[in-house]
Amino acid sequence: MAAKQHVRLGDLLIDEGLITHEQLESVLAQQGKTKKRLGQLLIEMGLLLEKNLMGSLAKQFGLQLLSDDAF
């Protein structure tokens, strides 16, 4: 059985068209200074909505994201 390859969040966000490579580079530089998580910085910088981050994180880990309607 082959191991599932881990996709980095930044690469996934670029592939989904949610951020650009340039935006990722900018956020990664900021992350090195602040030690904050990538998703947190993307939201704080206004580059990504929280719901888009949640969807991408779910996809990254092979999980299904439940909508608010499910509760």
JSON list of N, CA and C in Angstrom, two decimals:
[
{"chain": "A", "resi": 1, "resn": "MET", "atom": "N", "xyz": [0.85, -1.18, 0.00]},
{"chain": "A", "resi": 1, "resn": "MET", "atom": "CA", "xyz": [0.00, 0.00, 0.00]},
{"chain": "A", "resi": 1, "resn": "MET", "atom": "C", "xyz": [0.89, 1.24, 0.00]},
{"chain": "A", "resi": 2, "resn": "ALA", "atom": "N", "xyz": [0.67, 2.15, -0.92]},
{"chain": "A", "resi": 2, "resn": "ALA", "atom": "CA", "xyz": [1.48, 3.36, -1.02]},
{"chain": "A", "resi": 2, "resn": "ALA", "atom": "C", "xyz": [1.01, 4.38, 0.00]},
{"chain": "A", "resi": 3, "resn": "ALA", "atom": "N", "xyz": [1.96, 5.08, 0.59]},
{"chain": "A", "resi": 3, "resn": "ALA", "atom": "CA", "xyz": [1.63, 6.13, 1.55]},
{"chain": "A", "resi": 3, "resn": "ALA", "atom": "C", "xyz": [1.07, 7.34, 0.82]},
{"chain": "A", "resi": 4, "resn": "LYS", "atom": "N", "xyz": [0.10, 7.97, 1.43]},
{"chain": "A", "resi": 4, "resn": "LYS", "atom": "CA", "xyz": [-0.50, 9.16, 0.84]},
{"chain": "A", "resi": 4, "resn": "LYS", "atom": "C", "xyz": [0.48, 10.33, 0.98]},
{"chain": "A", "resi": 5, "resn": "GLN", "atom": "N", "xyz": [0.74, 11.02, -0.11]},
{"chain": "A", "resi": 5, "resn": "GLN", "atom": "CA", "xyz": [1.67, 12.14, -0.09]},
{"chain": "A", "resi": 5, "resn": "GLN", "atom": "C", "xyz": [1.02, 13.35, 0.56]},
{"chain": "A", "resi": 6, "resn": "HIS", "atom": "N", "xyz": [1.77, 13.98, 1.45]},
{"chain": "A", "resi": 6, "resn": "HIS", "atom": "CA", "xyz": [1.27, 15.17, 2.15]},
{"chain": "A", "resi": 6, "resn": "HIS", "atom": "C", "xyz": [1.42, 16.39, 1.25]},
{"chain": "A", "resi": 7, "resn": "VAL", "atom": "N", "xyz": [0.35, 17.13, 1.08]},
{"chain": "A", "resi": 7, "resn": "VAL", "atom": "CA", "xyz": [0.37, 18.36, 0.30]},
{"chain": "A", "resi": 7, "resn": "VAL", "atom": "C", "xyz": [0.42, 19.52, 1.28]},
{"chain": "A", "resi": 8, "resn": "ARG", "atom": "N", "xyz": [1.36, 20.41, 1.06]},
{"chain": "A", "resi": 8, "resn": "ARG", "atom": "CA", "xyz": [1.48, 21.58, 1.94]},
{"chain": "A", "resi": 8, "resn": "ARG", "atom": "C", "xyz": [0.28, 22.51, 1.72]},
{"chain": "A", "resi": 9, "resn": "LEU", "atom": "N", "xyz": [-0.16, 23.13, 2.79]},
{"chain": "A", "resi": 9, "resn": "LEU", "atom": "CA", "xyz": [-1.34, 24.00, 2.73]},
{"chain": "A", "resi": 9, "resn": "LEU", "atom": "C", "xyz": [-1.17, 25.11, 1.71]},
{"chain": "A", "resi": 10, "resn": "GLY", "atom": "N", "xyz": [-0.03, 25.76, 1.70]},
{"chain": "A", "resi": 10, "resn": "GLY", "atom": "CA", "xyz": [0.19, 26.85, 0.75]},
{"chain": "A", "resi": 10, "resn": "GLY", "atom": "C", "xyz": [0.06, 26.39, -0.69]},
{"chain": "A", "resi": 11, "resn": "ASP", "atom": "N", "xyz": [0.63, 25.22, -0.99]},
{"chain": "A", "resi": 11, "resn": "ASP", "atom": "CA", "xyz": [0.52, 24.69, -2.35]},
{"chain": "A", "resi": 11, "resn": "ASP", "atom": "C", "xyz": [-0.92, 24.35, -2.70]},
{"chain": "A", "resi": 12, "resn": "LEU", "atom": "N", "xyz": [-1.64, 23.82, -1.75]},
{"chain": "A", "resi": 12, "resn": "LEU", "atom": "CA", "xyz": [-3.05, 23.50, -1.98]},
{"chain": "A", "resi": 12, "resn": "LEU", "atom": "C", "xyz": [-3.86, 24.76, -2.25]},
{"chain": "A", "resi": 13, "resn": "LEU", "atom": "N", "xyz": [-3.62, 25.81, -1.49]},
{"chain": "A", "resi": 13, "resn": "LEU", "atom": "CA", "xyz": [-4.34, 27.08, -1.68]},
{"chain": "A", "resi": 13, "resn": "LEU", "atom": "C", "xyz": [-4.05, 27.68, -3.05]},
{"chain": "A", "resi": 14, "resn": "ILE", "atom": "N", "xyz": [-2.81, 27.56, -3.50]},
{"chain": "A", "resi": 14, "resn": "ILE", "atom": "CA", "xyz": [-2.45, 28.05, -4.84]},
{"chain": "A", "resi": 14, "resn": "ILE", "atom": "C", "xyz": [-3.16, 27.21, -5.90]},
{"chain": "A", "resi": 15, "resn": "ASP", "atom": "N", "xyz": [-3.12, 25.90, -5.75]},
{"chain": "A", "resi": 15, "resn": "ASP", "atom": "CA", "xyz": [-3.77, 25.00, -6.71]},
{"chain": "A", "resi": 15, "resn": "ASP", "atom": "C", "xyz": [-5.26, 25.25, -6.80]},
{"chain": "A", "resi": 16, "resn": "GLU", "atom": "N", "xyz": [-5.87, 25.64, -5.68]},
{"chain": "A", "resi": 16, "resn": "GLU", "atom": "CA", "xyz": [-7.31, 25.92, -5.67]},
{"chain": "A", "resi": 16, "resn": "GLU", "atom": "C", "xyz": [-7.63, 27.33, -6.16]},
{"chain": "A", "resi": 17, "resn": "GLY", "atom": "N", "xyz": [-6.61, 28.12, -6.44]},
{"chain": "A", "resi": 17, "resn": "GLY", "atom": "CA", "xyz": [-6.81, 29.48, -6.93]},
{"chain": "A", "resi": 17, "resn": "GLY", "atom": "C", "xyz": [-7.24, 30.46, -5.85]},
{"chain": "A", "resi": 18, "resn": "LEU", "atom": "N", "xyz": [-6.99, 30.11, -4.60]},
{"chain": "A", "resi": 18, "resn": "LEU", "atom": "CA", "xyz": [-7.41, 30.99, -3.50]},
{"chain": "A", "resi": 18, "resn": "LEU", "atom": "C", "xyz": [-6.37, 32.05, -3.17]},
{"chain": "A", "resi": 19, "resn": "ILE", "atom": "N", "xyz": [-5.10, 31.76, -3.43]},
{"chain": "A", "resi": 19, "resn": "ILE", "atom": "CA", "xyz": [-4.03, 32.74, -3.27]},
{"chain": "A", "resi": 19, "resn": "ILE", "atom": "C", "xyz": [-3.05, 32.57, -4.42]},
{"chain": "A", "resi": 20, "resn": "THR", "atom": "N", "xyz": [-2.19, 33.57, -4.60]},
{"chain": "A", "resi": 20, "resn": "THR", "atom": "CA", "xyz": [-1.16, 33.48, -5.63]},
{"chain": "A", "resi": 20, "resn": "THR", "atom": "C", "xyz": [0.16, 33.05, -4.99]},
{"chain": "A", "resi": 21, "resn": "HIS", "atom": "N", "xyz": [1.09, 32.65, -5.84]},
{"chain": "A", "resi": 21, "resn": "HIS", "atom": "CA", "xyz": [2.42, 32.28, -5.36]},
{"chain": "A", "resi": 21, "resn": "HIS", "atom": "C", "xyz": [3.08, 33.47, -4.66]},
{"chain": "A", "resi": 22, "resn": "GLU", "atom": "N", "xyz": [2.89, 34.65, -5.20]},
{"chain": "A", "resi": 22, "resn": "GLU", "atom": "CA", "xyz": [3.47, 35.86, -4.61]},
{"chain": "A", "resi": 22, "resn": "GLU", "atom": "C", "xyz": [2.89, 36.12, -3.21]},
{"chain": "A", "resi": 23, "resn": "GLN", "atom": "N", "xyz": [1.59, 35.93, -3.07]},
{"chain": "A", "resi": 23, "resn": "GLN", "atom": "CA", "xyz": [0.96, 36.11, -1.76]},
{"chain": "A", "resi": 23, "resn": "GLN", "atom": "C", "xyz": [1.50, 35.10, -0.75]},
{"chain": "A", "resi": 24, "resn": "LEU", "atom": "N", "xyz": [1.68, 33.87, -1.19]},
{"chain": "A", "resi": 24, "resn": "LEU", "atom": "CA", "xyz": [2.23, 32.84, -0.31]},
{"chain": "A", "resi": 24, "resn": "LEU", "atom": "C", "xyz": [3.64, 33.23, 0.14]},
{"chain": "A", "resi": 25, "resn": "GLU", "atom": "N", "xyz": [4.47, 33.67, -0.78]},
{"chain": "A", "resi": 25, "resn": "GLU", "atom": "CA", "xyz": [5.83, 34.07, -0.44]},
{"chain": "A", "resi": 25, "resn": "GLU", "atom": "C", "xyz": [5.83, 35.21, 0.59]},
{"chain": "A", "resi": 26, "resn": "SER", "atom": "N", "xyz": [4.94, 36.16, 0.40]},
{"chain": "A", "resi": 26, "resn": "SER", "atom": "CA", "xyz": [4.82, 37.29, 1.33]},
{"chain": "A", "resi": 26, "resn": "SER", "atom": "C", "xyz": [4.41, 36.82, 2.72]},
{"chain": "A", "resi": 27, "resn": "VAL", "atom": "N", "xyz": [3.44, 35.93, 2.76]},
{"chain": "A", "resi": 27, "resn": "VAL", "atom": "CA", "xyz": [2.95, 35.43, 4.05]},
{"chain": "A", "resi": 27, "resn": "VAL", "atom": "C", "xyz": [4.01, 34.56, 4.73]},
{"chain": "A", "resi": 28, "resn": "LEU", "atom": "N", "xyz": [4.73, 33.76, 3.95]},
{"chain": "A", "resi": 28, "resn": "LEU", "atom": "CA", "xyz": [5.78, 32.93, 4.54]},
{"chain": "A", "resi": 28, "resn": "LEU", "atom": "C", "xyz": [6.90, 33.79, 5.14]},
{"chain": "A", "resi": 29, "resn": "ALA", "atom": "N", "xyz": [7.22, 34.91, 4.50]},
{"chain": "A", "resi": 29, "resn": "ALA", "atom": "CA", "xyz": [8.22, 35.83, 5.05]},
{"chain": "A", "resi": 29, "resn": "ALA", "atom": "C", "xyz": [7.72, 36.42, 6.36]},
{"chain": "A", "resi": 30, "resn": "GLN", "atom": "N", "xyz": [6.45, 36.79, 6.39]},
{"chain": "A", "resi": 30, "resn": "GLN", "atom": "CA", "xyz": [5.84, 37.33, 7.62]},
{"chain": "A", "resi": 30, "resn": "GLN", "atom": "C", "xyz": [5.79, 36.25, 8.70]},
{"chain": "A", "resi": 31, "resn": "GLN", "atom": "N", "xyz": [5.51, 35.03, 8.30]},
{"chain": "A", "resi": 31, "resn": "GLN", "atom": "CA", "xyz": [5.42, 33.93, 9.26]},
{"chain": "A", "resi": 31, "resn": "GLN", "atom": "C", "xyz": [6.75, 33.70, 9.96]},
{"chain": "A", "resi": 32, "resn": "GLY", "atom": "N", "xyz": [7.84, 33.87, 9.24]},
{"chain": "A", "resi": 32, "resn": "GLY", "atom": "CA", "xyz": [9.16, 33.70, 9.83]},
{"chain": "A", "resi": 32, "resn": "GLY", "atom": "C", "xyz": [9.44, 34.72, 10.92]},
{"chain": "A", "resi": 33, "resn": "LYS", "atom": "N", "xyz": [8.81, 35.87, 10.82]},
{"chain": "A", "resi": 33, "resn": "LYS", "atom": "CA", "xyz": [9.00, 36.93, 11.82]},
{"chain": "A", "resi": 33, "resn": "LYS", "atom": "C", "xyz": [8.07, 36.77, 13.01]},
{"chain": "A", "resi": 34, "resn": "THR", "atom": "N", "xyz": [6.86, 36.29, 12.75]},
{"chain": "A", "resi": 34, "resn": "THR", "atom": "CA", "xyz": [5.83, 36.27, 13.80]},
{"chain": "A", "resi": 34, "resn": "THR", "atom": "C", "xyz": [5.62, 34.91, 14.44]},
{"chain": "A", "resi": 35, "resn": "LYS", "atom": "N", "xyz": [6.01, 33.84, 13.74]},
{"chain": "A", "resi": 35, "resn": "LYS", "atom": "CA", "xyz": [5.79, 32.45, 14.21]},
{"chain": "A", "resi": 35, "resn": "LYS", "atom": "C", "xyz": [4.31, 32.08, 14.29]},
{"chain": "A", "resi": 36, "resn": "LYS", "atom": "N", "xyz": [3.46, 32.86, 13.61]},
{"chain": "A", "resi": 36, "resn": "LYS", "atom": "CA", "xyz": [2.03, 32.54, 13.56]},
{"chain": "A", "resi": 36, "resn": "LYS", "atom": "C", "xyz": [1.80, 31.48, 12.49]},
{"chain": "A", "resi": 37, "resn": "ARG", "atom": "N", "xyz": [0.69, 30.80, 12.58]},
{"chain": "A", "resi": 37, "resn": "ARG", "atom": "CA", "xyz": [0.33, 29.78, 11.59]},
{"chain": "A", "resi": 37, "resn": "ARG", "atom": "C", "xyz": [-0.03, 30.45, 10.27]},
{"chain": "A", "resi": 38, "resn": "LEU", "atom": "N", "xyz": [0.24, 29.72, 9.19]},
{"chain": "A", "resi": 38, "resn": "LEU", "atom": "CA", "xyz": [0.01, 30.24, 7.84]},
{"chain": "A", "resi": 38, "resn": "LEU", "atom": "C", "xyz": [-1.44, 30.69, 7.66]},
{"chain": "A", "resi": 39, "resn": "GLY", "atom": "N", "xyz": [-2.38, 29.84, 8.01]},
{"chain": "A", "resi": 39, "resn": "GLY", "atom": "CA", "xyz": [-3.80, 30.19, 7.84]},
{"chain": "A", "resi": 39, "resn": "GLY", "atom": "C", "xyz": [-4.20, 31.42, 8.62]},
{"chain": "A", "resi": 40, "resn": "GLN", "atom": "N", "xyz": [-3.70, 31.53, 9.84]},
{"chain": "A", "resi": 40, "resn": "GLN", "atom": "CA", "xyz": [-4.01, 32.69, 10.68]},
{"chain": "A", "resi": 40, "resn": "GLN", "atom": "C", "xyz": [-3.52, 33.97, 10.01]},
{"chain": "A", "resi": 41, "resn": "LEU", "atom": "N", "xyz": [-2.30, 33.95, 9.49]},
{"chain": "A", "resi": 41, "resn": "LEU", "atom": "CA", "xyz": [-1.77, 35.13, 8.83]},
{"chain": "A", "resi": 41, "resn": "LEU", "atom": "C", "xyz": [-2.54, 35.47, 7.56]},
{"chain": "A", "resi": 42, "resn": "LEU", "atom": "N", "xyz": [-2.90, 34.47, 6.78]},
{"chain": "A", "resi": 42, "resn": "LEU", "atom": "CA", "xyz": [-3.66, 34.72, 5.56]},
{"chain": "A", "resi": 42, "resn": "LEU", "atom": "C", "xyz": [-4.98, 35.42, 5.86]},
{"chain": "A", "resi": 43, "resn": "ILE", "atom": "N", "xyz": [-5.63, 35.00, 6.93]},
{"chain": "A", "resi": 43, "resn": "ILE", "atom": "CA", "xyz": [-6.90, 35.61, 7.33]},
{"chain": "A", "resi": 43, "resn": "ILE", "atom": "C", "xyz": [-6.65, 37.02, 7.85]},
{"chain": "A", "resi": 44, "resn": "GLU", "atom": "N", "xyz": [-5.66, 37.18, 8.73]},
{"chain": "A", "resi": 44, "resn": "GLU", "atom": "CA", "xyz": [-5.36, 38.50, 9.29]},
{"chain": "A", "resi": 44, "resn": "GLU", "atom": "C", "xyz": [-4.98, 39.51, 8.22]},
{"chain": "A", "resi": 45, "resn": "MET", "atom": "N", "xyz": [-4.30, 39.05, 7.17]},
{"chain": "A", "resi": 45, "resn": "MET", "atom": "CA", "xyz": [-3.87, 39.93, 6.09]},
{"chain": "A", "resi": 45, "resn": "MET", "atom": "C", "xyz": [-4.98, 40.16, 5.06]},
{"chain": "A", "resi": 46, "resn": "GLY", "atom": "N", "xyz": [-6.14, 39.54, 5.26]},
{"chain": "A", "resi": 46, "resn": "GLY", "atom": "CA", "xyz": [-7.26, 39.72, 4.36]},
{"chain": "A", "resi": 46, "resn": "GLY", "atom": "C", "xyz": [-7.11, 39.01, 3.03]},
{"chain": "A", "resi": 47, "resn": "LEU", "atom": "N", "xyz": [-6.25, 38.00, 2.98]},
{"chain": "A", "resi": 47, "resn": "LEU", "atom": "CA", "xyz": [-6.02, 37.27, 1.73]},
{"chain": "A", "resi": 47, "resn": "LEU", "atom": "C", "xyz": [-6.89, 36.04, 1.59]},
{"chain": "A", "resi": 48, "resn": "LEU", "atom": "N", "xyz": [-7.52, 35.61, 2.68]},
{"chain": "A", "resi": 48, "resn": "LEU", "atom": "CA", "xyz": [-8.28, 34.38, 2.67]},
{"chain": "A", "resi": 48, "resn": "LEU", "atom": "C", "xyz": [-9.40, 34.46, 3.69]},
{"chain": "A", "resi": 49, "resn": "LEU", "atom": "N", "xyz": [-10.55, 33.93, 3.32]},
{"chain": "A", "resi": 49, "resn": "LEU", "atom": "CA", "xyz": [-11.67, 33.84, 4.26]},
{"chain": "A", "resi": 49, "resn": "LEU", "atom": "C", "xyz": [-11.53, 32.60, 5.11]},
{"chain": "A", "resi": 50, "resn": "GLU", "atom": "N", "xyz": [-12.00, 32.67, 6.33]},
{"chain": "A", "resi": 50, "resn": "GLU", "atom": "CA", "xyz": [-11.91, 31.53, 7.25]},
{"chain": "A", "resi": 50, "resn": "GLU", "atom": "C", "xyz": [-12.58, 30.28, 6.67]},
{"chain": "A", "resi": 51, "resn": "LYS", "atom": "N", "xyz": [-13.72, 30.45, 6.02]},
{"chain": "A", "resi": 51, "resn": "LYS", "atom": "CA", "xyz": [-14.43, 29.29, 5.46]},
{"chain": "A", "resi": 51, "resn": "LYS", "atom": "C", "xyz": [-13.60, 28.62, 4.37]},
{"chain": "A", "resi": 52, "resn": "ASN", "atom": "N", "xyz": [-12.84, 29.42, 3.59]},
{"chain": "A", "resi": 52, "resn": "ASN", "atom": "CA", "xyz": [-11.98, 28.84, 2.56]},
{"chain": "A", "resi": 52, "resn": "ASN", "atom": "C", "xyz": [-10.81, 28.09, 3.20]},
{"chain": "A", "resi": 53, "resn": "LEU", "atom": "N", "xyz": [-10.28, 28.64, 4.28]},
{"chain": "A", "resi": 53, "resn": "LEU", "atom": "CA", "xyz": [-9.20, 27.96, 5.00]},
{"chain": "A", "resi": 53, "resn": "LEU", "atom": "C", "xyz": [-9.70, 26.62, 5.55]},
{"chain": "A", "resi": 54, "resn": "MET", "atom": "N", "xyz": [-10.87, 26.63, 6.15]},
{"chain": "A", "resi": 54, "resn": "MET", "atom": "CA", "xyz": [-11.42, 25.40, 6.72]},
{"chain": "A", "resi": 54, "resn": "MET", "atom": "C", "xyz": [-11.62, 24.33, 5.64]},
{"chain": "A", "resi": 55, "resn": "GLY", "atom": "N", "xyz": [-12.14, 24.74, 4.50]},
{"chain": "A", "resi": 55, "resn": "GLY", "atom": "CA", "xyz": [-12.34, 23.80, 3.40]},
{"chain": "A", "resi": 55, "resn": "GLY", "atom": "C", "xyz": [-11.03, 23.22, 2.90]},
{"chain": "A", "resi": 56, "resn": "SER", "atom": "N", "xyz": [-10.02, 24.06, 2.79]},
{"chain": "A", "resi": 56, "resn": "SER", "atom": "CA", "xyz": [-8.72, 23.59, 2.31]},
{"chain": "A", "resi": 56, "resn": "SER", "atom": "C", "xyz": [-8.04, 22.69, 3.34]},
{"chain": "A", "resi": 57, "resn": "LEU", "atom": "N", "xyz": [-8.16, 23.01, 4.61]},
{"chain": "A", "resi": 57, "resn": "LEU", "atom": "CA", "xyz": [-7.59, 22.15, 5.65]},
{"chain": "A", "resi": 57, "resn": "LEU", "atom": "C", "xyz": [-8.28, 20.79, 5.66]},
{"chain": "A", "resi": 58, "resn": "ALA", "atom": "N", "xyz": [-9.59, 20.78, 5.48]},
{"chain": "A", "resi": 58, "resn": "ALA", "atom": "CA", "xyz": [-10.32, 19.51, 5.43]},
{"chain": "A", "resi": 58, "resn": "ALA", "atom": "C", "xyz": [-9.82, 18.68, 4.25]},
{"chain": "A", "resi": 59, "resn": "LYS", "atom": "N", "xyz": [-9.66, 19.32, 3.10]},
{"chain": "A", "resi": 59, "resn": "LYS", "atom": "CA", "xyz": [-9.17, 18.61, 1.92]},
{"chain": "A", "resi": 59, "resn": "LYS", "atom": "C", "xyz": [-7.75, 18.11, 2.15]},
{"chain": "A", "resi": 60, "resn": "GLN", "atom": "N", "xyz": [-6.91, 18.92, 2.78]},
{"chain": "A", "resi": 60, "resn": "GLN", "atom": "CA", "xyz": [-5.52, 18.54, 3.05]},
{"chain": "A", "resi": 60, "resn": "GLN", "atom": "C", "xyz": [-5.44, 17.26, 3.87]},
{"chain": "A", "resi": 61, "resn": "PHE", "atom": "N", "xyz": [-6.33, 17.10, 4.81]},
{"chain": "A", "resi": 61, "resn": "PHE", "atom": "CA", "xyz": [-6.30, 15.95, 5.70]},
{"chain": "A", "resi": 61, "resn": "PHE", "atom": "C", "xyz": [-7.30, 14.86, 5.32]},
{"chain": "A", "resi": 62, "resn": "GLY", "atom": "N", "xyz": [-7.96, 15.03, 4.17]},
{"chain": "A", "resi": 62, "resn": "GLY", "atom": "CA", "xyz": [-8.88, 14.01, 3.70]},
{"chain": "A", "resi": 62, "resn": "GLY", "atom": "C", "xyz": [-10.14, 13.91, 4.53]},
{"chain": "A", "resi": 63, "resn": "LEU", "atom": "N", "xyz": [-10.59, 15.03, 5.06]},
{"chain": "A", "resi": 63, "resn": "LEU", "atom": "CA", "xyz": [-11.79, 15.06, 5.89]},
{"chain": "A", "resi": 63, "resn": "LEU", "atom": "C", "xyz": [-12.92, 15.76, 5.16]},
{"chain": "A", "resi": 64, "resn": "GLN", "atom": "N", "xyz": [-14.13, 15.48, 5.60]},
{"chain": "A", "resi": 64, "resn": "GLN", "atom": "CA", "xyz": [-15.30, 16.14, 5.05]},
{"chain": "A", "resi": 64, "resn": "GLN", "atom": "C", "xyz": [-15.68, 17.29, 5.97]},
{"chain": "A", "resi": 65, "resn": "LEU", "atom": "N", "xyz": [-15.84, 18.47, 5.41]},
{"chain": "A", "resi": 65, "resn": "LEU", "atom": "CA", "xyz": [-16.23, 19.64, 6.20]},
{"chain": "A", "resi": 65, "resn": "LEU", "atom": "C", "xyz": [-17.75, 19.69, 6.25]},
{"chain": "A", "resi": 66, "resn": "LEU", "atom": "N", "xyz": [-18.29, 19.72, 7.44]},
{"chain": "A", "resi": 66, "resn": "LEU", "atom": "CA", "xyz": [-19.74, 19.81, 7.60]},
{"chain": "A", "resi": 66, "resn": "LEU", "atom": "C", "xyz": [-20.14, 21.28, 7.59]},
{"chain": "A", "resi": 67, "resn": "SER", "atom": "N", "xyz": [-21.22, 21.57, 6.92]},
{"chain": "A", "resi": 67, "resn": "SER", "atom": "CA", "xyz": [-21.71, 22.94, 6.88]},
{"chain": "A", "resi": 67, "resn": "SER", "atom": "C", "xyz": [-22.47, 23.25, 8.16]},
{"chain": "A", "resi": 68, "resn": "ASP", "atom": "N", "xyz": [-22.69, 24.52, 8.40]},
{"chain": "A", "resi": 68, "resn": "ASP", "atom": "CA", "xyz": [-23.49, 24.94, 9.56]},
{"chain": "A", "resi": 68, "resn": "ASP", "atom": "C", "xyz": [-24.89, 24.36, 9.52]},
{"chain": "A", "resi": 69, "resn": "ASP", "atom": "N", "xyz": [-25.38, 24.04, 8.31]},
{"chain": "A", "resi": 69, "resn": "ASP", "atom": "CA", "xyz": [-26.72, 23.50, 8.15]},
{"chain": "A", "resi": 69, "resn": "ASP", "atom": "C", "xyz": [-26.86, 22.10, 8.75]},
{"chain": "A", "resi": 70, "resn": "ALA", "atom": "N", "xyz": [-25.73, 21.42, 8.96]},
{"chain": "A", "resi": 70, "resn": "ALA", "atom": "CA", "xyz": [-25.75, 20.05, 9.46]},
{"chain": "A", "resi": 70, "resn": "ALA", "atom": "C", "xyz": [-26.11, 19.97, 10.95]},
{"chain": "A", "resi": 71, "resn": "PHE", "atom": "N", "xyz": [-26.10, 21.09, 11.63]},
{"chain": "A", "resi": 71, "resn": "PHE", "atom": "CA", "xyz": [-26.35, 21.08, 13.08]},
{"chain": "A", "resi": 71, "resn": "PHE", "atom": "C", "xyz": [-27.68, 21.62, 13.44]}
]
